[in-house]
mmCIF file of C-alpha atoms in Angstrom:
data_model
loop_
_atom_site.group_PDB
_atom_site.id
_atom_site.type_symbol
_atom_site.label_atom_id
_atom_site.label_comp_id
_atom_site.label_asym_id
_atom_site.label_seq_id
_atom_site.Cartn_x
_atom_site.Cartn_y
_atom_site.Cartn_z
ATOM 1 C CA ALA A 1 0.000 0.000 0.000
ATOM 2 C CA VAL A 2 1.053 3.596 -0.561
ATOM 3 C CA VAL A 3 0.204 6.303 1.962
ATOM 4 C CA SER A 4 0.909 10.030 1.679
ATOM 5 C CA THR A 5 2.776 11.480 4.645
ATOM 6 C CA GLN A 6 5.057 14.261 5.839
ATOM 7 C CA SER A 7 8.813 13.631 5.837
ATOM 8 C CA THR A 8 9.043 14.622 9.519
ATOM 9 C CA GLY A 9 7.176 11.470 10.537
ATOM 10 C CA ILE A 10 9.483 9.349 8.430
ATOM 11 C CA GLN A 11 12.553 10.940 9.992
ATOM 12 C CA THR A 12 11.110 9.912 13.367
ATOM 13 C CA ASN A 13 10.889 6.304 12.151
ATOM 14 C CA LEU A 14 14.529 6.457 11.075
ATOM 15 C CA ARG A 15 15.614 7.798 14.456
ATOM 16 C CA MET A 16 13.663 5.032 16.205
ATOM 17 C CA SER A 17 15.411 2.433 14.028
ATOM 18 C CA LEU A 18 18.799 3.921 14.877
ATOM 19 C CA ASN A 19 18.053 3.868 18.614
ATOM 20 C CA PHE A 20 16.891 0.256 18.444
ATOM 21 C CA LEU A 21 20.019 -0.912 16.607
ATOM 22 C CA GLY A 22 22.482 0.606 19.059
ATOM 23 C CA ASN A 23 25.997 0.822 17.595
ATOM 24 C CA SER A 24 25.744 -2.170 15.263
ATOM 25 C CA ILE A 25 27.102 -2.134 11.723
ATOM 26 C CA ALA A 26 23.555 -1.700 10.406
ATOM 27 C CA HIS A 27 23.159 1.294 12.739
ATOM 28 C CA GLN A 28 26.356 2.845 11.378
ATOM 29 C CA ILE A 29 25.165 2.392 7.787
ATOM 30 C CA LEU A 30 21.800 4.001 8.555
ATOM 31 C CA ALA A 31 23.450 6.841 10.473
ATOM 32 C CA SER A 32 25.658 7.624 7.481
ATOM 33 C CA GLU A 33 22.618 7.461 5.209
ATOM 34 C CA ALA A 34 20.734 9.855 7.482
ATOM 35 C CA GLN A 35 23.503 12.403 6.937
ATOM 36 C CA LEU A 36 23.330 11.781 3.186
ATOM 37 C CA VAL A 37 19.535 12.246 3.227
ATOM 38 C CA ALA A 38 19.900 15.593 5.005
ATOM 39 C CA SER A 39 22.477 16.785 2.467
ATOM 40 C CA LEU A 40 20.443 15.729 -0.575
ATOM 41 C CA GLU A 41 17.289 17.336 0.805
ATOM 42 C CA ARG A 42 19.056 20.707 1.217
ATOM 43 C CA HIS A 43 20.167 21.028 -2.413
ATOM 44 C CA ASP A 44 18.391 23.327 -4.873
ATOM 45 C CA LYS A 45 16.771 20.901 -7.356
ATOM 46 C CA ALA A 46 16.090 23.567 -10.011
ATOM 47 C CA LYS A 47 13.133 22.340 -12.125
ATOM 48 C CA LEU A 48 13.721 18.669 -11.385
ATOM 49 C CA THR A 49 11.369 16.455 -9.383
ATOM 50 C CA PHE A 50 13.302 14.807 -6.553
ATOM 51 C CA TYR A 51 12.580 11.328 -5.177
ATOM 52 C CA ASN A 52 14.334 10.240 -1.988
ATOM 53 C CA PRO A 53 13.347 6.613 -1.195
ATOM 54 C CA LEU A 54 15.514 6.606 1.928
ATOM 55 C CA VAL A 55 12.852 8.946 3.303
ATOM 56 C CA TYR A 56 9.498 7.773 1.954
ATOM 57 C CA ALA A 57 10.425 4.042 1.802
ATOM 58 C CA VAL A 58 12.260 4.126 5.119
ATOM 59 C CA ASP A 59 10.710 0.952 6.582
ATOM 60 C CA ALA A 60 11.568 -1.179 3.574
ATOM 61 C CA HIS A 61 15.043 0.306 3.328
ATOM 62 C CA CYS A 62 15.790 -0.152 7.035
ATOM 63 C CA SER A 63 14.647 -3.761 6.764
ATOM 64 C CA TYR A 64 17.049 -4.278 3.853
ATOM 65 C CA VAL A 65 19.974 -2.735 5.749
ATOM 66 C CA CYS A 66 19.217 -4.682 8.933
ATOM 67 C CA LYS A 67 19.015 -7.973 7.042
ATOM 68 C CA PHE A 68 21.995 -7.559 4.715
ATOM 69 C CA GLY A 69 24.184 -5.053 6.571
ATOM 70 C CA LYS A 70 24.676 -6.887 9.854
ATOM 71 C CA THR A 71 28.358 -7.711 9.390
ATOM 72 C CA GLU A 72 31.464 -6.543 7.582
ATOM 73 C CA LYS A 73 31.484 -7.682 3.950
ATOM 74 C CA PRO A 74 34.486 -8.452 1.726
ATOM 75 C CA ILE A 75 32.562 -7.465 -1.421
ATOM 76 C CA LEU A 76 30.692 -4.197 -1.934
ATOM 77 C CA PHE A 77 28.601 -3.578 -5.059
ATOM 78 C CA VAL A 78 27.941 0.079 -5.854
ATOM 79 C CA GLY A 79 25.257 0.960 -8.405
ATOM 80 C CA MET A 80 24.770 4.455 -9.788
ATOM 81 C CA SER A 81 21.404 5.709 -8.505
ATOM 82 C CA ALA A 82 17.783 4.881 -7.798
ATOM 83 C CA THR A 83 15.692 4.025 -10.867
ATOM 84 C CA PRO A 84 12.022 4.938 -11.498
ATOM 85 C CA PHE A 85 10.688 1.385 -11.207
ATOM 86 C CA GLY A 86 13.334 -0.091 -8.929
ATOM 87 C CA MET A 87 14.739 1.528 -5.817
ATOM 88 C CA ALA A 88 12.436 4.527 -6.185
ATOM 89 C CA GLN A 89 9.495 2.155 -5.626
ATOM 90 C CA THR A 90 10.899 -0.382 -3.142
ATOM 91 C CA GLY A 91 13.669 1.430 -1.266
ATOM 92 C CA VAL A 92 16.106 -1.381 -2.142
ATOM 93 C CA PRO A 93 19.173 -1.049 -4.433
ATOM 94 C CA PHE A 94 18.485 -2.524 -7.895
ATOM 95 C CA GLY A 95 15.021 -2.974 -6.392
ATOM 96 C CA ASN A 96 13.104 -4.981 -8.961
ATOM 97 C CA LEU A 97 10.034 -5.963 -6.932
ATOM 98 C CA LYS A 98 9.955 -9.640 -7.907
ATOM 99 C CA HIS A 99 13.541 -10.230 -6.763
ATOM 100 C CA VAL A 100 13.183 -8.035 -3.678
ATOM 101 C CA LYS A 101 10.364 -10.311 -2.527
ATOM 102 C CA GLU A 102 11.410 -13.720 -3.835
ATOM 103 C CA TYR A 103 15.225 -13.629 -3.763
ATOM 104 C CA LEU A 104 16.000 -11.118 -1.023
ATOM 105 C CA GLY A 105 13.027 -12.365 0.997
ATOM 106 C CA LEU A 106 11.738 -8.978 2.160
ATOM 107 C CA ASP A 107 8.113 -8.563 3.202
ATOM 108 C CA ASP A 108 5.467 -6.334 1.662
ATOM 109 C CA PHE A 109 6.036 -2.848 3.081
ATOM 110 C CA GLU A 110 3.821 0.192 3.184
ATOM 111 C CA ILE A 111 5.476 2.963 1.165
ATOM 112 C CA LEU A 112 4.861 6.496 2.415
ATOM 113 C CA ALA A 113 4.532 8.344 -0.889
ATOM 114 C CA PRO A 114 6.163 11.772 -1.240
ATOM 115 C CA LYS A 115 3.896 14.762 -1.793
ATOM 116 C CA ASP A 116 5.646 16.003 -4.936
ATOM 117 C CA THR A 117 5.908 13.490 -7.782
ATOM 118 C CA HIS A 118 5.865 13.710 -11.567
ATOM 119 C CA PRO A 119 2.664 12.359 -13.189
ATOM 120 C CA LYS A 120 4.731 10.030 -15.364
ATOM 121 C CA VAL A 121 6.614 8.578 -12.369
ATOM 122 C CA PRO A 122 4.020 7.842 -9.679
ATOM 123 C CA ILE A 123 5.064 6.016 -6.533
ATOM 124 C CA THR A 124 2.984 2.852 -6.288
ATOM 125 C CA GLY A 125 5.503 1.148 -4.002
ATOM 126 C CA TRP A 126 5.159 -2.591 -3.557
ATOM 127 C CA ASN A 127 2.048 -2.523 -5.721
ATOM 128 C CA THR A 128 4.077 -1.535 -8.773
ATOM 129 C CA LEU A 129 3.243 -3.553 -11.870
ATOM 130 C CA ARG A 130 6.339 -2.618 -13.859
ATOM 131 C CA ALA A 131 9.599 -4.523 -13.640
ATOM 132 C CA ASP A 132 12.881 -2.677 -13.266
ATOM 133 C CA PRO A 133 14.998 -4.048 -16.166
ATOM 134 C CA GLU A 134 18.322 -3.177 -14.560
ATOM 135 C CA GLY A 135 17.453 -4.701 -11.200
ATOM 136 C CA GLU A 136 15.867 -7.713 -12.855
ATOM 137 C CA LYS A 137 19.040 -8.466 -14.801
ATOM 138 C CA PHE A 138 21.350 -7.772 -11.835
ATOM 139 C CA TRP A 139 19.571 -9.924 -9.247
ATOM 140 C CA ARG A 140 18.694 -12.688 -11.712
ATOM 141 C CA PHE A 141 22.418 -13.118 -12.390
ATOM 142 C CA PHE A 142 23.167 -13.812 -8.724
ATOM 143 C CA GLU A 143 19.955 -15.734 -8.088
ATOM 144 C CA SER A 144 21.006 -18.232 -10.787
ATOM 145 C CA ARG A 145 24.348 -18.811 -9.046
ATOM 146 C CA TYR A 146 23.920 -18.424 -5.292
ATOM 147 C CA GLY A 147 21.357 -18.910 -2.590
ATOM 148 C CA ILE A 148 20.626 -15.650 -0.805
ATOM 149 C CA LYS A 149 22.364 -16.796 2.399
ATOM 150 C CA GLU A 150 25.514 -17.603 0.448
ATOM 151 C CA PHE A 151 25.408 -14.227 -1.305
ATOM 152 C CA ASN A 152 24.661 -12.362 1.934
ATOM 153 C CA ARG A 153 27.656 -13.819 3.774
ATOM 154 C CA LYS A 154 30.088 -12.012 1.492
ATOM 155 C CA CYS A 155 28.260 -9.227 -0.369
ATOM 156 C CA TYR A 156 26.479 -5.959 0.241
ATOM 157 C CA VAL A 157 24.763 -3.905 -2.464
ATOM 158 C CA THR A 158 24.272 -0.145 -2.336
ATOM 159 C CA ALA A 159 23.681 2.819 -4.643
ATOM 160 C CA TYR A 160 26.192 5.634 -5.056
ATOM 161 C CA CYS A 161 23.303 8.121 -5.147
ATOM 162 C CA PRO A 162 20.187 6.490 -3.641
ATOM 163 C CA ALA A 163 17.900 9.177 -5.044
ATOM 164 C CA LEU A 164 16.088 9.817 -8.322
ATOM 165 C CA TYR A 165 15.861 13.053 -10.299
ATOM 166 C CA VAL A 166 13.185 13.459 -13.007
ATOM 167 C CA ASP A 167 12.966 16.287 -15.537
ATOM 168 C CA GLU A 168 9.850 18.193 -16.639
ATOM 169 C CA GLN A 169 9.107 15.585 -19.318
ATOM 170 C CA GLY A 170 9.174 12.772 -16.754
ATOM 171 C CA LYS A 171 12.532 11.370 -17.855
ATOM 172 C CA GLU A 172 15.160 10.167 -15.395
ATOM 173 C CA VAL A 173 18.189 12.436 -15.026
ATOM 174 C CA THR A 174 21.160 10.396 -13.836
ATOM 175 C CA PRO A 175 23.853 11.968 -11.619
ATOM 176 C CA PRO A 176 26.356 12.646 -14.442
ATOM 177 C CA CYS A 177 23.612 14.462 -16.404
ATOM 178 C CA LEU A 178 22.462 16.756 -13.587
ATOM 179 C CA PRO A 179 22.940 20.518 -13.962
ATOM 180 C CA HIS A 180 26.544 21.411 -13.166
ATOM 181 C CA PHE A 181 25.896 23.153 -9.840
ATOM 182 C CA LEU A 182 23.689 20.324 -8.579
ATOM 183 C CA ARG A 183 25.933 17.545 -9.899
ATOM 184 C CA ASN A 184 28.901 18.855 -7.924
ATOM 185 C CA GLN A 185 26.847 19.042 -4.722
ATOM 186 C CA VAL A 186 25.437 15.525 -5.176
ATOM 187 C CA ILE A 187 28.844 14.033 -5.961
ATOM 188 C CA SER A 188 30.410 15.712 -2.932
ATOM 189 C CA CYS A 189 27.938 14.288 -0.388
ATOM 190 C CA CYS A 190 27.676 10.869 -2.082
ATOM 191 C CA ASP A 191 31.480 10.543 -2.076
ATOM 192 C CA LEU A 192 31.515 11.102 1.675
ATOM 193 C CA HIS A 193 28.847 8.443 2.191
ATOM 194 C CA ILE A 194 30.732 5.845 0.113
ATOM 195 C CA ILE A 195 33.908 6.539 2.116
ATOM 196 C CA ASP A 196 31.872 6.036 5.310
ATOM 197 C CA LEU A 197 30.380 2.822 3.986
ATOM 198 C CA VAL A 198 33.795 1.391 3.107
ATOM 199 C CA ASP A 199 35.126 2.274 6.561
ATOM 200 C CA ILE A 200 32.093 0.517 8.106
ATOM 201 C CA LEU A 201 31.951 -2.639 5.956
ATOM 202 C CA LYS A 202 35.712 -2.926 5.278
ATOM 203 C CA PRO A 203 35.438 -4.603 1.855
ATOM 204 C CA SER A 204 38.533 -5.830 0.050
ATOM 205 C CA ILE A 205 36.736 -5.648 -3.314
ATOM 206 C CA ILE A 206 34.413 -2.942 -4.628
ATOM 207 C CA VAL A 207 32.468 -3.714 -7.786
ATOM 208 C CA ALA A 208 31.277 -0.438 -9.327
ATOM 209 C CA VAL A 209 28.350 -0.962 -11.673
ATOM 210 C CA GLY A 210 28.601 1.268 -14.739
ATOM 211 C CA GLY A 211 31.171 3.763 -15.963
ATOM 212 C CA PHE A 212 30.088 6.664 -13.761
ATOM 213 C CA ALA A 213 30.140 4.647 -10.532
ATOM 214 C CA HIS A 214 33.511 3.125 -11.464
ATOM 215 C CA GLN A 215 34.968 6.549 -12.218
ATOM 216 C CA GLN A 216 33.705 8.135 -8.995
ATOM 217 C CA VAL A 217 34.464 5.266 -6.626
ATOM 218 C CA GLY A 218 37.817 4.612 -8.285
ATOM 219 C CA LYS A 219 38.901 8.201 -7.614
ATOM 220 C CA LEU A 220 38.129 7.822 -3.922
ATOM 221 C CA PHE A 221 40.376 4.831 -3.301
ATOM 222 C CA CYS A 222 43.060 4.842 -6.002
ATOM 223 C CA SER A 223 45.480 6.799 -3.780
ATOM 224 C CA ARG A 224 45.053 4.598 -0.699
ATOM 225 C CA GLU A 225 48.078 2.397 -0.018
ATOM 226 C CA VAL A 226 45.903 -0.056 1.863
ATOM 227 C CA GLY A 227 42.281 -0.350 0.917
ATOM 228 C CA PRO A 228 39.765 -1.966 -1.387
ATOM 229 C CA HIS A 229 40.456 -2.743 -5.028
ATOM 230 C CA VAL A 230 37.850 -1.195 -7.325
ATOM 231 C CA PHE A 231 36.668 -3.188 -10.342
ATOM 232 C CA PRO A 232 34.169 -2.262 -13.079
ATOM 233 C CA LEU A 233 30.979 -4.109 -13.944
ATOM 234 C CA LEU A 234 29.106 -3.337 -17.155
ATOM 235 C CA HIS A 235 25.879 -1.517 -16.362
ATOM 236 C CA PRO A 236 22.803 -3.687 -17.059
ATOM 237 C CA ALA A 237 20.854 -0.808 -18.610
ATOM 238 C CA PRO A 238 18.736 -1.990 -21.569
ATOM 239 C CA SER A 239 19.583 1.240 -23.421
ATOM 240 C CA ASN A 240 23.172 -0.007 -23.767
ATOM 241 C CA SER A 241 23.254 -2.209 -26.895
ATOM 242 C CA VAL A 242 26.204 -4.270 -25.620
ATOM 243 C CA SER A 243 24.505 -4.781 -22.277
ATOM 244 C CA ALA A 244 21.219 -5.731 -23.927
ATOM 245 C CA LYS A 245 22.872 -8.496 -25.945
ATOM 246 C CA ARG A 246 25.795 -9.763 -23.874
ATOM 247 C CA TRP A 247 25.513 -8.485 -20.305
ATOM 248 C CA THR A 248 25.471 -11.876 -18.587
ATOM 249 C CA ALA A 249 28.561 -13.145 -20.401
ATOM 250 C CA ILE A 250 30.519 -9.929 -19.918
ATOM 251 C CA ALA A 251 29.464 -9.602 -16.271
ATOM 252 C CA ASN A 252 30.542 -13.176 -15.604
ATOM 253 C CA ASP A 253 34.026 -12.524 -17.032
ATOM 254 C CA GLN A 254 34.400 -9.212 -15.189
ATOM 255 C CA LEU A 255 33.414 -10.723 -11.843
ATOM 256 C CA VAL A 256 35.749 -13.681 -12.288
ATOM 257 C CA PHE A 257 38.585 -11.242 -13.047
ATOM 258 C CA ALA A 258 37.704 -9.304 -9.885
ATOM 259 C CA GLY A 259 37.731 -12.520 -7.842
ATOM 260 C CA VAL A 260 34.095 -12.237 -6.762
ATOM 261 C CA PRO A 261 32.839 -15.812 -7.366
ATOM 262 C CA GLN A 262 36.062 -17.194 -5.936
ATOM 263 C CA LEU A 263 35.546 -15.195 -2.748
ATOM 264 C CA ILE A 264 31.852 -16.054 -2.436
ATOM 265 C CA ALA A 265 32.267 -19.793 -3.007
ATOM 266 C CA GLY A 266 35.642 -20.200 -1.311
ATOM 267 C CA SER A 267 37.007 -23.726 -1.552
ATOM 268 C CA ASP A 268 33.832 -24.806 -3.376
ATOM 269 C CA TYR A 269 34.576 -22.513 -6.324
ATOM 270 C CA VAL A 270 34.621 -24.236 -9.700
ATOM 271 C CA ALA A 271 35.477 -22.136 -12.741
ATOM 272 C CA SER A 272 32.784 -22.194 -15.417
ATOM 273 C CA THR A 273 31.960 -20.312 -18.571
ATOM 274 C CA ILE A 274 28.711 -19.151 -20.081
ATOM 275 C CA LYS A 275 29.042 -22.010 -22.584
ATOM 276 C CA ASP A 276 29.192 -24.481 -19.689
ATOM 277 C CA GLU A 277 26.023 -22.978 -18.191
ATOM 278 C CA LYS A 278 24.150 -23.190 -21.494
ATOM 279 C CA LYS A 279 25.205 -26.810 -21.849
ATOM 280 C CA LYS A 280 23.926 -27.574 -18.330
ATOM 281 C CA LYS A 281 20.561 -25.977 -19.183
ATOM 282 C CA ARG A 282 20.270 -28.039 -22.374
ATOM 283 C CA CYS A 283 21.102 -31.230 -20.478
ATOM 284 C CA SER A 284 18.575 -30.465 -17.757
ATOM 285 C CA LYS A 285 15.856 -29.989 -20.393
ATOM 286 C CA GLU A 286 16.728 -33.299 -22.030
#
């Protein structure tokens, strides 16, 4: 269900969650996000419509953080930003509703819809009927390889900018395409949050999804003598012709190069190729 509400009530919910969690890792993540929320809310959005799911989808997002952010993680995935039919609806990174429910195992949450939305991007929350193509492709890749407990032991997924900006025509404006003055402000506060998140989770590997995320996150840690190694992952956006045709194969090779499946599976890791997987599917059908 979607209910309209004031952001002050949602901020109260976030504070209650922080008090309940004490000084746990999940608490530290949410505390850093609360600072990010405050910074993003202060910016002049010009003529853009601003969606902040960390505010209006706070219950769903807190549930995600509490379930998957309990411990330090050796692998951190960083996407670019919230999408209109993914995180903007569910409050979960790469938040395609089907996978949020069935793979991540999160319950049906009431989404407290923001007052100002664009007519072409309504917030229907967990009642949304549209799939998020990026989130669908991302989570389907891991669902086909790992049980959620196995994935959760080693990995945490976040968004570099967990907000959505929409122009007057109802089209998404990604962080690199924001007006110059706003882009610099957004990048500045999101950089600080990612640095916080790395200090909290202490990953040895960061997988940055898409060119923008790889560029931004890479800048933050390239000068550190000791710290995480940053690797790229092709963005699963359907608008990218290479991604549309070959994302699974390319993603598989990039993650193997980064050492992700080896780290997740440990001693049980067995190298495989996309050809091997297709052969297994054919055999299972026969």
